[in-house]
Coordinates of C-alpha atoms and ligand atoms in Angstrom, one line a residue:
M1 CA 21.3 26.2 16.0
T2 CA 22.4 27.5 12.7
I3 CA 19.9 29.1 10.3
A4 CA 19.3 28.1 6.8
D5 CA 20.9 30.5 4.4
D6 CA 17.8 30.6 2.1
T7 CA 16.4 34.0 3.3
S8 CA 13.4 34.0 1.1
Q9 CA 11.3 33.0 4.0
T10 CA 11.3 34.4 7.5
P11 CA 11.1 32.1 10.5
E12 CA 7.6 33.4 11.2
Q13 CA 6.4 32.0 7.9
V14 CA 7.5 28.6 8.8
A15 CA 6.1 28.4 12.3
D16 CA 5.4 24.8 13.0
P17 CA 3.0 23.0 15.3
A18 CA 3.9 22.2 18.9
P19 CA 6.0 19.1 19.5
V20 CA 3.9 16.0 19.3
A21 CA 4.3 12.9 21.3
T22 CA 3.7 9.6 19.5
T23 CA 3.7 5.8 19.6
P24 CA 1.3 5.9 22.5
G25 CA 0.1 2.7 24.0
G26 CA 1.9 -0.5 24.8
D27 CA 5.0 -2.2 23.5
E28 CA 3.4 -4.3 20.7
W29 CA 5.9 -5.0 18.0
W30 CA 3.9 -3.4 15.2
R31 CA 3.9 0.1 16.8
S32 CA 7.4 0.7 15.5
A33 CA 7.9 -2.1 12.9
V34 CA 9.5 -1.7 9.5
I35 CA 7.4 -3.9 7.3
Y36 CA 8.6 -5.0 3.9
Q37 CA 5.9 -5.6 1.2
I38 CA 6.5 -8.6 -1.0
Y39 CA 4.5 -8.8 -4.2
P40 CA 4.8 -12.5 -4.8
R41 CA 4.5 -12.5 -8.6
S42 CA 7.6 -10.3 -8.8
F43 CA 9.9 -11.1 -5.9
A44 CA 11.6 -14.4 -6.7
D45 CA 10.8 -17.4 -9.0
A46 CA 12.1 -20.7 -7.8
N47 CA 10.5 -23.0 -10.4
G48 CA 11.5 -21.0 -13.5
D49 CA 8.1 -20.3 -15.0
G50 CA 8.7 -16.6 -15.0
M51 CA 6.2 -16.0 -12.1
G52 CA 7.4 -15.5 -8.5
D53 CA 6.4 -18.1 -6.0
L54 CA 6.5 -19.0 -2.3
A55 CA 9.6 -21.2 -2.5
G56 CA 11.4 -18.3 -4.2
I57 CA 10.5 -16.0 -1.4
T58 CA 11.6 -18.5 1.2
A59 CA 15.0 -18.9 -0.5
R60 CA 15.5 -15.1 -0.5
L61 CA 14.3 -14.3 3.1
T62 CA 17.8 -14.0 4.5
A63 CA 18.4 -10.9 2.3
L64 CA 15.4 -9.2 4.1
A65 CA 16.7 -10.2 7.6
E66 CA 20.1 -8.7 6.6
L67 CA 18.4 -5.6 5.5
G68 CA 17.0 -5.3 9.0
V69 CA 13.2 -5.2 8.5
D70 CA 10.9 -6.5 11.2
A71 CA 8.2 -8.1 9.2
I72 CA 7.0 -9.0 5.7
W73 CA 3.6 -8.4 4.2
L74 CA 2.7 -10.8 1.4
S75 CA 0.3 -9.6 -1.3
P76 CA -2.2 -12.3 -2.1
F77 CA -0.9 -15.8 -3.1
Y78 CA -4.3 -17.5 -2.8
R79 CA -6.2 -19.4 -5.5
S80 CA -7.1 -16.9 -8.1
P81 CA -7.5 -16.5 -11.9
Q82 CA -5.1 -13.6 -11.6
R83 CA -7.3 -11.1 -13.4
D84 CA -6.2 -8.5 -10.9
G85 CA -2.8 -9.9 -9.8
G86 CA -4.3 -12.1 -7.2
Y87 CA -6.7 -9.5 -5.6
D88 CA -9.4 -11.6 -7.2
V89 CA -9.5 -14.6 -4.9
S90 CA -11.4 -17.8 -5.8
D91 CA -10.3 -19.7 -2.6
Y92 CA -9.1 -17.8 0.5
C93 CA -7.8 -20.9 2.2
D94 CA -5.6 -22.4 -0.4
V95 CA -2.4 -21.3 -2.3
D96 CA -2.7 -20.9 -6.0
P97 CA -0.6 -23.5 -7.8
I98 CA 1.4 -20.8 -9.6
F99 CA 2.7 -19.8 -6.2
G100 CA 3.0 -23.3 -4.6
T101 CA 1.1 -25.1 -1.9
L102 CA 0.0 -24.6 1.7
E103 CA 3.0 -26.6 2.7
D104 CA 5.2 -24.0 0.8
F105 CA 3.5 -21.3 2.8
G106 CA 4.2 -23.2 6.1
R107 CA 7.9 -23.5 5.1
L108 CA 8.0 -19.8 4.2
Q109 CA 6.5 -18.8 7.5
E110 CA 8.7 -21.1 9.5
R111 CA 11.8 -19.7 7.9
A112 CA 10.6 -16.1 8.4
H113 CA 10.0 -16.7 12.1
E114 CA 13.4 -18.4 12.4
L115 CA 14.9 -15.2 11.0
G116 CA 12.9 -13.1 13.4
L117 CA 10.6 -11.8 10.7
R118 CA 6.8 -11.6 11.4
V119 CA 4.5 -12.5 8.6
I120 CA 1.4 -10.5 7.5
V121 CA -0.9 -11.8 4.9
D122 CA -3.4 -10.0 2.7
L123 CA -7.1 -10.3 3.2
V124 CA -9.5 -9.3 0.4
P125 CA -13.0 -9.0 1.9
N126 CA -14.7 -6.4 -0.4
H127 CA -15.0 -8.8 -3.3
T128 CA -14.3 -12.4 -4.4
S129 CA -13.2 -13.6 -7.8
S130 CA -16.1 -14.3 -10.2
E131 CA -14.6 -17.9 -10.2
H132 CA -15.2 -18.2 -6.4
A133 CA -17.6 -21.1 -5.8
W134 CA -20.1 -18.7 -4.1
F135 CA -20.3 -16.5 -7.2
E136 CA -20.7 -19.5 -9.5
E137 CA -23.5 -20.7 -7.3
A138 CA -25.1 -17.2 -7.4
L139 CA -25.1 -17.1 -11.1
A140 CA -26.7 -20.5 -11.3
A141 CA -29.3 -19.7 -8.7
P142 CA -32.6 -17.8 -9.2
E143 CA -33.1 -14.1 -8.5
G144 CA -33.8 -13.5 -4.8
S145 CA -32.1 -16.8 -3.7
R146 CA -29.8 -17.3 -0.7
E147 CA -26.9 -17.8 -3.1
R148 CA -27.4 -14.4 -4.7
A149 CA -27.8 -12.7 -1.4
R150 CA -24.0 -13.1 -0.7
Y151 CA -23.4 -10.5 -3.5
I152 CA -25.1 -7.3 -4.6
F153 CA -27.4 -8.3 -7.4
R154 CA -30.1 -5.8 -8.5
D155 CA -32.6 -5.4 -11.2
G156 CA -31.7 -2.8 -13.9
R157 CA -33.6 0.4 -14.4
G158 CA -35.6 1.4 -17.4
E159 CA -38.4 -0.5 -19.2
N160 CA -36.2 -3.5 -20.0
G161 CA -34.0 -3.3 -17.1
D162 CA -31.1 -2.4 -19.4
V163 CA -30.0 0.7 -17.4
P164 CA -27.6 -0.2 -14.6
P165 CA -29.1 0.0 -11.1
N166 CA -27.1 3.2 -10.3
N167 CA -24.4 5.5 -11.7
W168 CA -21.4 4.1 -9.8
E169 CA -18.2 3.7 -11.8
S170 CA -15.5 1.1 -11.4
V171 CA -12.2 2.2 -9.8
F172 CA -10.5 0.6 -12.8
G173 CA -12.7 2.5 -15.3
G174 CA -16.1 1.9 -16.9
R175 CA -19.3 1.2 -15.0
A176 CA -19.4 -0.7 -11.7
W177 CA -22.2 -3.0 -12.8
T178 CA -22.3 -6.0 -15.2
R179 CA -25.5 -7.6 -16.4
T180 CA -26.0 -11.4 -16.1
A181 CA -27.8 -13.7 -18.4
R182 CA -30.6 -16.0 -17.4
P183 CA -30.3 -19.8 -18.2
D184 CA -32.4 -19.2 -21.4
G185 CA -30.0 -16.6 -22.5
S186 CA -32.2 -13.6 -21.8
P187 CA -30.7 -10.6 -19.9
G188 CA -31.1 -10.9 -16.2
Q189 CA -30.0 -8.9 -13.1
W190 CA -26.9 -6.8 -12.7
Y191 CA -24.2 -7.3 -10.1
L192 CA -22.0 -4.7 -8.5
H193 CA -18.2 -4.7 -8.9
L194 CA -16.3 -1.6 -7.7
F195 CA -13.2 -3.0 -9.4
D196 CA -13.0 -5.4 -12.4
E197 CA -16.1 -7.3 -13.5
S198 CA -14.2 -10.4 -12.4
Q199 CA -14.4 -9.1 -8.8
P200 CA -18.0 -9.1 -7.7
D201 CA -18.6 -7.1 -4.4
L202 CA -19.8 -9.2 -1.4
D203 CA -22.9 -8.0 0.5
W204 CA -21.6 -7.3 4.1
S205 CA -25.1 -6.9 5.5
N206 CA -25.4 -10.6 5.1
P207 CA -24.4 -12.5 8.3
E208 CA -23.2 -15.5 6.2
V209 CA -20.5 -13.3 4.6
R210 CA -19.4 -12.1 8.0
A211 CA -19.2 -15.6 9.4
E212 CA -17.2 -16.8 6.4
F213 CA -14.5 -14.1 6.9
V214 CA -14.2 -14.9 10.6
R215 CA -13.6 -18.5 9.5
I216 CA -10.9 -17.3 7.0
L217 CA -9.2 -15.2 9.7
R218 CA -9.1 -18.1 12.0
F219 CA -7.8 -20.4 9.2
W220 CA -4.7 -18.2 8.9
L221 CA -4.4 -17.3 12.6
D222 CA -4.4 -21.0 13.4
R223 CA -1.5 -21.4 11.0
G224 CA 0.4 -18.8 12.9
V225 CA 0.3 -15.6 10.8
D226 CA 1.1 -12.4 12.7
G227 CA -1.4 -10.1 11.0
F228 CA -3.5 -9.1 8.1
R229 CA -3.4 -6.3 5.6
V230 CA -7.0 -5.6 4.8
D231 CA -7.7 -4.7 1.2
V232 CA -10.2 -1.9 0.5
A233 CA -11.0 -1.6 4.2
H234 CA -13.1 1.5 3.4
G235 CA -15.4 -0.2 0.9
L236 CA -17.2 -3.2 2.5
V237 CA -20.4 -1.5 3.5
K238 CA -22.5 0.4 0.9
E239 CA -25.0 3.1 1.7
E240 CA -28.5 1.7 2.2
G241 CA -30.5 1.8 -1.1
L242 CA -27.3 2.1 -3.2
P243 CA -28.1 5.7 -4.2
D244 CA -26.5 7.4 -7.2
Y245 CA -23.3 9.2 -6.4
A246 CA -23.8 12.9 -7.1
K247 CA -20.1 13.3 -7.9
P248 CA -19.1 10.2 -10.1
L249 CA -15.8 8.7 -9.5
T250 CA -13.0 10.0 -11.7
G251 CA -9.3 9.9 -11.7
G252 CA -7.6 8.3 -8.7
S253 CA -7.4 4.6 -8.7
M254 CA -8.8 4.2 -5.2
G255 CA -11.4 6.9 -5.5
G256 CA -9.4 10.1 -5.2
A257 CA -8.9 9.7 -1.5
G258 CA -5.7 10.6 0.3
V259 CA -5.4 14.1 -1.1
P260 CA -2.2 15.9 0.0
L261 CA -2.7 18.3 2.8
T262 CA -2.0 21.6 1.1
P263 CA -3.3 24.7 3.0
E264 CA -6.3 24.8 0.6
I265 CA -7.1 21.2 1.4
E266 CA -6.5 21.8 5.0
A267 CA -9.3 24.4 5.0
E268 CA -11.5 22.0 3.1
A269 CA -10.7 19.1 5.4
A270 CA -12.0 21.2 8.3
Q271 CA -15.3 20.1 7.0
E272 CA -15.8 16.5 6.2
P273 CA -15.3 15.9 2.4
P274 CA -18.3 14.3 0.6
T275 CA -18.4 10.6 1.2
P276 CA -19.3 8.5 -1.8
P277 CA -22.1 5.9 -1.0
Y278 CA -19.5 3.1 -1.3
W279 CA -16.5 4.4 0.7
G280 CA -16.0 5.0 4.4
Q281 CA -19.5 4.1 5.6
E282 CA -19.9 3.9 9.3
G283 CA -21.0 0.3 9.2
V284 CA -17.5 -1.0 8.4
H285 CA -16.4 -0.3 11.9
E286 CA -18.6 -2.9 13.5
I287 CA -17.0 -5.5 11.2
Y288 CA -13.5 -4.6 12.4
R289 CA -14.6 -4.6 16.0
E290 CA -15.7 -8.2 15.6
W291 CA -12.3 -9.1 13.9
R292 CA -10.4 -7.4 16.7
R293 CA -12.1 -9.7 19.2
V294 CA -11.2 -12.7 17.1
L295 CA -7.5 -11.6 16.9
D296 CA -7.4 -10.9 20.6
E297 CA -8.2 -14.5 21.3
Y298 CA -4.8 -15.4 19.9
E299 CA -1.4 -15.0 21.6
G300 CA 1.3 -12.7 20.3
D301 CA 0.0 -9.3 19.3
R302 CA -1.7 -10.3 16.0
M303 CA -2.4 -7.2 14.0
L304 CA -4.7 -5.6 11.4
V305 CA -3.6 -2.9 9.0
A306 CA -6.2 -1.1 6.9
E307 CA -5.9 -0.2 3.3
A308 CA -8.4 2.6 3.5
W309 CA -8.3 5.5 1.1
V310 CA -10.1 7.9 3.4
D311 CA -9.5 11.5 4.2
P312 CA -8.9 13.6 6.2
L313 CA -6.6 11.9 8.6
P314 CA -8.9 12.3 11.7
K315 CA -11.5 10.3 9.8
L316 CA -9.0 7.6 8.8
A317 CA -8.0 7.4 12.5
K318 CA -11.4 5.9 13.2
W319 CA -10.1 2.7 11.6
V320 CA -7.5 2.4 14.3
R321 CA -9.5 3.1 17.4
P322 CA -8.5 0.8 20.3
D323 CA -11.2 -1.7 19.6
E324 CA -10.7 -1.8 15.8
M325 CA -7.5 -2.2 13.7
D326 CA -4.0 -1.4 14.7
Q327 CA -2.6 0.5 11.8
A328 CA -3.9 2.2 8.6
F329 CA -1.7 3.0 5.6
N330 CA -0.9 6.7 5.6
F331 CA -1.7 7.5 2.0
A332 CA -1.9 11.2 2.8
Y333 CA 1.9 10.9 3.4
L334 CA 2.5 8.9 0.3
E335 CA 0.7 11.5 -1.8
T336 CA 2.5 14.5 -0.3
P337 CA 4.8 16.2 -2.8
W338 CA 8.5 16.6 -1.9
E339 CA 7.9 20.1 -0.4
G340 CA 8.9 21.2 3.0
P341 CA 5.6 22.9 4.1
A342 CA 3.4 20.0 2.9
L343 CA 5.6 17.4 4.5
R344 CA 5.8 19.2 7.9
R345 CA 2.0 19.6 7.8
V346 CA 1.3 15.9 7.0
I347 CA 3.8 14.7 9.6
A348 CA 2.2 16.8 12.3
D349 CA -1.3 16.0 11.2
S350 CA -0.6 12.2 11.1
L351 CA 1.0 12.1 14.5
S352 CA -1.8 14.1 16.1
A353 CA -4.7 12.3 14.3
F354 CA -3.4 8.8 15.0
G355 CA -2.0 9.7 18.4
A356 CA -5.5 11.0 19.4
V357 CA -6.8 7.4 19.3
G358 CA -3.8 5.8 20.8
A359 CA -2.4 4.4 17.5
P360 CA 1.0 4.8 15.9
S361 CA 1.2 6.6 12.6
T362 CA 2.4 4.7 9.6
W363 CA 4.6 6.0 6.8
V364 CA 4.7 4.7 3.3
L365 CA 6.1 6.0 0.0
S366 CA 5.6 3.1 -2.5
N367 CA 3.5 0.0 -3.0
H368 CA 2.1 -2.2 -5.8
D369 CA -0.6 0.3 -6.7
V370 CA 1.4 3.6 -7.2
V371 CA 4.2 4.9 -9.3
R372 CA 7.4 4.0 -7.6
H373 CA 8.6 7.0 -5.6
A374 CA 12.0 7.0 -7.3
S375 CA 10.0 8.2 -10.3
R376 CA 7.0 9.8 -8.8
L377 CA 8.9 12.5 -6.9
A378 CA 10.3 13.8 -10.1
L379 CA 7.3 13.8 -12.4
T380 CA 7.0 16.9 -14.5
A381 CA 3.2 16.8 -14.9
E382 CA 0.2 15.9 -12.9
N383 CA -0.3 12.1 -12.6
P384 CA -3.6 11.1 -11.0
Q385 CA -3.0 8.1 -8.7
G386 CA -3.7 4.9 -10.6
A387 CA -2.9 6.4 -14.0
G388 CA 0.6 5.0 -14.1
I389 CA 3.2 6.2 -16.6
G390 CA 3.8 4.9 -20.1
P391 CA 5.5 5.8 -23.3
N392 CA 2.9 8.4 -24.2
S393 CA 2.5 10.0 -20.8
D394 CA 3.0 13.7 -20.4
G395 CA 5.6 14.8 -17.9
K396 CA 7.8 11.8 -17.5
P397 CA 10.1 11.8 -14.5
I398 CA 13.5 13.4 -14.5
P399 CA 15.7 10.3 -13.8
D400 CA 18.6 11.5 -11.6
L401 CA 16.3 13.8 -9.7
G402 CA 13.9 11.0 -9.0
I403 CA 16.4 8.7 -7.3
R404 CA 18.0 11.6 -5.4
R405 CA 14.7 12.7 -4.0
A406 CA 13.6 9.1 -3.3
R407 CA 16.7 8.5 -1.2
A408 CA 16.1 11.7 0.7
A409 CA 12.4 11.0 1.2
S410 CA 13.2 7.4 2.4
L411 CA 15.7 8.7 4.9
L412 CA 13.2 11.2 6.2
M413 CA 10.5 8.5 6.4
L414 CA 12.6 6.0 8.2
A415 CA 13.4 8.5 11.0
L416 CA 9.8 9.1 11.8
P417 CA 8.2 7.5 14.9
G418 CA 5.6 4.8 14.1
S419 CA 5.7 2.0 11.6
A420 CA 7.2 2.3 8.1
Y421 CA 6.4 0.3 5.0
V422 CA 9.0 -0.5 2.4
Y423 CA 7.9 -1.9 -1.0
Q424 CA 10.1 -4.5 -2.6
G425 CA 12.8 -2.9 -4.8
E426 CA 12.6 0.6 -3.3
D427 CA 15.6 -0.5 -1.2
L428 CA 17.4 -0.9 -4.6
G429 CA 16.2 2.5 -5.8
L430 CA 14.2 0.9 -8.6
P431 CA 12.3 3.4 -10.8
E432 CA 8.9 2.9 -12.4
V433 CA 9.3 1.0 -15.7
I434 CA 7.8 3.2 -18.3
D435 CA 8.3 1.5 -21.7
L436 CA 6.6 -1.8 -21.1
P437 CA 5.1 -3.1 -24.4
D438 CA 1.3 -2.7 -24.6
E439 CA 0.9 -6.5 -25.1
A440 CA 2.8 -7.2 -21.9
R441 CA 0.5 -5.1 -19.7
Q442 CA -1.8 -7.0 -17.4
D443 CA -3.4 -4.4 -15.1
P444 CA -7.2 -4.4 -15.7
T445 CA -7.1 -0.6 -15.6
W446 CA -5.2 -0.7 -18.9
Y447 CA -7.9 -2.8 -20.6
R448 CA -10.9 -1.2 -18.9
T449 CA -9.9 2.3 -20.0
G450 CA -8.9 1.3 -23.5
G451 CA -5.3 2.2 -22.8
E452 CA -6.2 5.7 -21.6
R453 CA -4.6 4.8 -18.2
Y454 CA -1.5 2.7 -18.2
G455 CA -2.2 1.4 -14.7
R456 CA 0.2 -0.3 -12.2
D457 CA 2.3 -2.8 -14.2
G458 CA 5.3 -0.4 -14.2
C459 CA 5.8 -0.8 -10.4
R460 CA 5.4 -4.6 -10.5
V461 CA 8.3 -5.6 -12.8
P462 CA 10.2 -8.6 -11.3
I463 CA 13.1 -7.3 -9.2
P464 CA 16.8 -7.8 -9.8
W465 CA 19.0 -9.9 -7.5
E466 CA 22.2 -10.7 -9.4
A467 CA 23.6 -8.5 -12.1
S468 CA 24.9 -11.2 -14.3
A469 CA 22.4 -14.0 -13.8
P470 CA 19.4 -14.8 -16.1
A471 CA 16.5 -12.4 -15.3
Y472 CA 19.0 -10.8 -12.9
G473 CA 18.5 -13.7 -10.6
F474 CA 14.7 -13.4 -10.5
S475 CA 14.2 -16.7 -12.3
P476 CA 16.7 -19.5 -13.1
T477 CA 15.4 -19.8 -16.6
G478 CA 15.5 -16.1 -17.4
R479 CA 11.7 -16.0 -17.8
T480 CA 9.8 -13.0 -16.3
W481 CA 6.1 -12.3 -16.6
L482 CA 6.9 -8.6 -17.3
P483 CA 10.1 -7.7 -19.1
Q484 CA 12.9 -6.2 -17.0
P485 CA 14.9 -3.1 -18.3
E486 CA 18.5 -3.6 -19.3
E487 CA 19.6 -0.8 -16.9
W488 CA 18.6 -2.9 -14.0
A489 CA 21.8 -4.9 -13.9
E490 CA 23.5 -2.1 -12.0
L491 CA 20.6 -1.9 -9.6
A492 CA 20.7 -5.6 -8.8
R493 CA 21.1 -6.4 -5.1
D494 CA 24.5 -8.0 -5.5
A495 CA 25.8 -5.0 -7.4
Q496 CA 24.8 -2.8 -4.4
Q497 CA 25.7 -5.1 -1.5
G498 CA 28.5 -3.6 0.5
V499 CA 29.0 -0.7 -1.9
P500 CA 29.3 2.5 0.1
G501 CA 26.7 5.0 -1.0
S502 CA 24.4 2.5 -2.8
T503 CA 20.7 2.7 -2.1
L504 CA 20.7 -0.7 -0.6
E505 CA 23.4 0.3 1.9
L506 CA 21.6 3.5 2.7
Y507 CA 18.5 1.5 3.7
R508 CA 20.5 -1.1 5.5
R509 CA 22.3 1.5 7.6
A510 CA 19.2 3.5 8.2
L511 CA 17.4 0.5 9.6
E512 CA 20.4 -0.3 11.8
L513 CA 20.5 3.2 13.2
R514 CA 16.7 3.3 13.5
R515 CA 16.9 0.3 15.8
E516 CA 20.0 1.5 17.7
H517 CA 18.5 4.9 18.4
G518 CA 14.9 3.7 19.0
L519 CA 13.7 6.1 16.3
G520 CA 10.4 4.2 15.7
R521 CA 9.2 5.2 19.1
G522 CA 9.0 8.4 21.1
A523 CA 8.3 11.9 20.1
I524 CA 9.5 14.4 17.5
E525 CA 10.4 18.0 18.2
W526 CA 10.5 20.5 15.4
L527 CA 13.6 22.5 15.0
P528 CA 12.9 26.2 14.5
G529 CA 14.8 28.7 12.3
Y530 CA 15.0 26.8 9.0
S531 CA 13.6 28.0 5.8
E532 CA 10.2 26.9 4.5
Q533 CA 11.7 24.1 2.3
V534 CA 13.5 22.4 5.1
V535 CA 12.1 19.7 7.4
A536 CA 14.1 19.8 10.5
L537 CA 13.3 17.7 13.6
V538 CA 14.8 15.8 16.5
V539 CA 13.8 12.3 17.4
G540 CA 15.5 11.1 20.6
E541 CA 19.1 12.0 20.2
V542 CA 19.0 12.1 16.4
T543 CA 18.6 15.4 14.5
V544 CA 17.0 15.0 11.0
V545 CA 17.3 17.6 8.4
A546 CA 15.7 17.2 4.9
N547 CA 16.3 19.9 2.3
T548 CA 13.5 19.9 -0.3
G549 CA 14.6 23.3 -1.6
E550 CA 17.3 24.3 -4.1
T551 CA 19.6 26.2 -1.8
P552 CA 22.2 24.4 0.4
V553 CA 21.4 24.5 4.1
E554 CA 24.1 25.1 6.7
L555 CA 24.1 22.2 9.3
P556 CA 24.7 22.3 13.0
A557 CA 28.0 21.0 14.2
G558 CA 27.9 17.3 15.0
E559 CA 28.5 13.8 13.9
V560 CA 26.9 12.8 10.6
L561 CA 25.3 9.4 11.2
L562 CA 23.9 9.0 7.7
S563 CA 23.3 11.1 4.7
S564 CA 21.3 10.4 1.5
E565 CA 24.0 12.1 -0.6
P566 CA 27.7 12.7 0.1
L567 CA 28.2 15.9 2.1
S568 CA 30.8 18.5 1.5
E569 CA 31.7 20.5 4.6
A570 CA 28.8 21.4 6.8
A571 CA 26.2 22.2 4.1
L572 CA 23.2 20.1 3.2
P573 CA 22.7 20.2 -0.6
A574 CA 19.3 20.3 -2.4
D575 CA 17.2 17.1 -2.2
T576 CA 19.2 15.6 0.6
T577 CA 18.4 14.3 4.1
V578 CA 20.9 13.9 6.9
W579 CA 20.8 12.2 10.3
L580 CA 23.1 13.9 12.8
R581 CA 24.1 13.6 16.4
V582 CA 24.5 17.2 17.3
S583 CA 27.4 18.1 19.5
G584 CA 27.0 19.9 22.8
Ligands
LIG601 C1 -5.2 -3.4 -4.0 C2 -5.2 -3.4 -5.4 C3 -6.4 -4.1 -6.0 C4 -7.7 -3.5 -5.4 C5 -8.8 -4.4 -5.6 C6 -6.4 -2.5 -3.8 O1 -6.5 -1.7 -2.9 O2 -4.1 -2.9 -3.3 O3 -4.0 -3.9 -5.9 O4 -6.4 -4.0 -7.3 O5 -7.6 -3.3 -4.0 O6 -8.7 -5.6 -4.8

């Protein structure tokens, strides 16, 4: 094996953990699946109103089958006033008219299944919309009533009850409590909302709430869905007595969880980090055990994936113990900077933490809540998760560096054993849209922080399909609910299709090779002898080398299967990943 020519580090300094076996357990499809996230508002608009819809998705599904993914996950398309992009659900068992009808969903699912794509839908159990019938009944009902007991209503503190029941803050900014008014107009009780005030938290200690969500699970399972992505899966249960949080929530959109595993953090993670009284409470596990039993009644490996911003990784692994969920999003991986040591550490920690409970690791770099990785990996200043980037942000991304690193990071991710998530448009190399006009922004974070945090609109801009069509093929009328940048013509899918070296072809070929070589399953083995900034590993018969440093790295002799940048001779340039079949 050749040695990296960056001699600033000795091999001793880059000693890596022992090889780790992974993808334990059976042969269920989700253990190694590549799952494509569709954000329905922004994927494809068939009826021309500027908002994506289910018929639009159905019409575009062949593109995803051609890309080579195994499944799609649809962010919420249920009835909703859209105060939080559909994560504010007013009816869990119906489709919002802006997206279509239940029949449209049936056609989408049928088409997906014909194409060999599984379908995962989003479940939002932590809160409903304030326009959900239950909440409307609760507001109309007296204090202490059965209707109110489905949510978390409390009297205020202070003489007139005008101090909120505790000091909890909303993830989107501002306090997590809103005061109600009595029928005579006088101020009444407060209700809890960890997110927007239009998203009241349910009380999961109430058996009626539990029964209702089992009913909702069955509603979609009976219709044939293959799984559920569970929103805020760390938040359903709150600590008894709702005590003040000694360290109020600041910064990160999901509560500051998922901290990258630097050596300092590693030391800290050896002890359990403080748990806020609303995240990661033990009581959530009992709920998922019940759901597991429900899913197991159905044929065909139906799955649950947790969106749980919990760290460290061994704690997150509790969500995927054999009698609970199947996967959890690996946000520790998403939040890891493009740096060799941190990447090696998080890969090893992920495989060992999830492997210890018999679950596959997942890998994810982008989604509808974070700055797209084609921008995030080249930011020049700290950017707390959920803050977003806008015209006045410090440390805007370096454009060419961002896409170069994103391609390298994606190629590394797609080689790792376990299940990988791809967010719509990352396969086109889309960057975060930074210069959205203020009046176009819709994320509640933007409003609740008075513009201090831009929020997540920049990763939700409707995606481009055809370079020369109106709205780049997103909508036949050219309407789009968020404006698309002019530069996106050259990133449109048809402008990249079949073009050697395009990001789309990189993803397509990576998925083809991943399948051919069974990369999603098996074990990794670290390759010794490279410098600190190089991640070098073998999966099956494929050698993967990612160079996060500045110095070119000499490569072993062999056949280049795929590279994130053109290679000259046998050297791997900075910010590049290669897949090789080493000779001999
Ligand atoms: C979803 C967000 C949403 C929040 C509240 C999250 O985890 O991914 O988009 O705003 O939950 O439902």
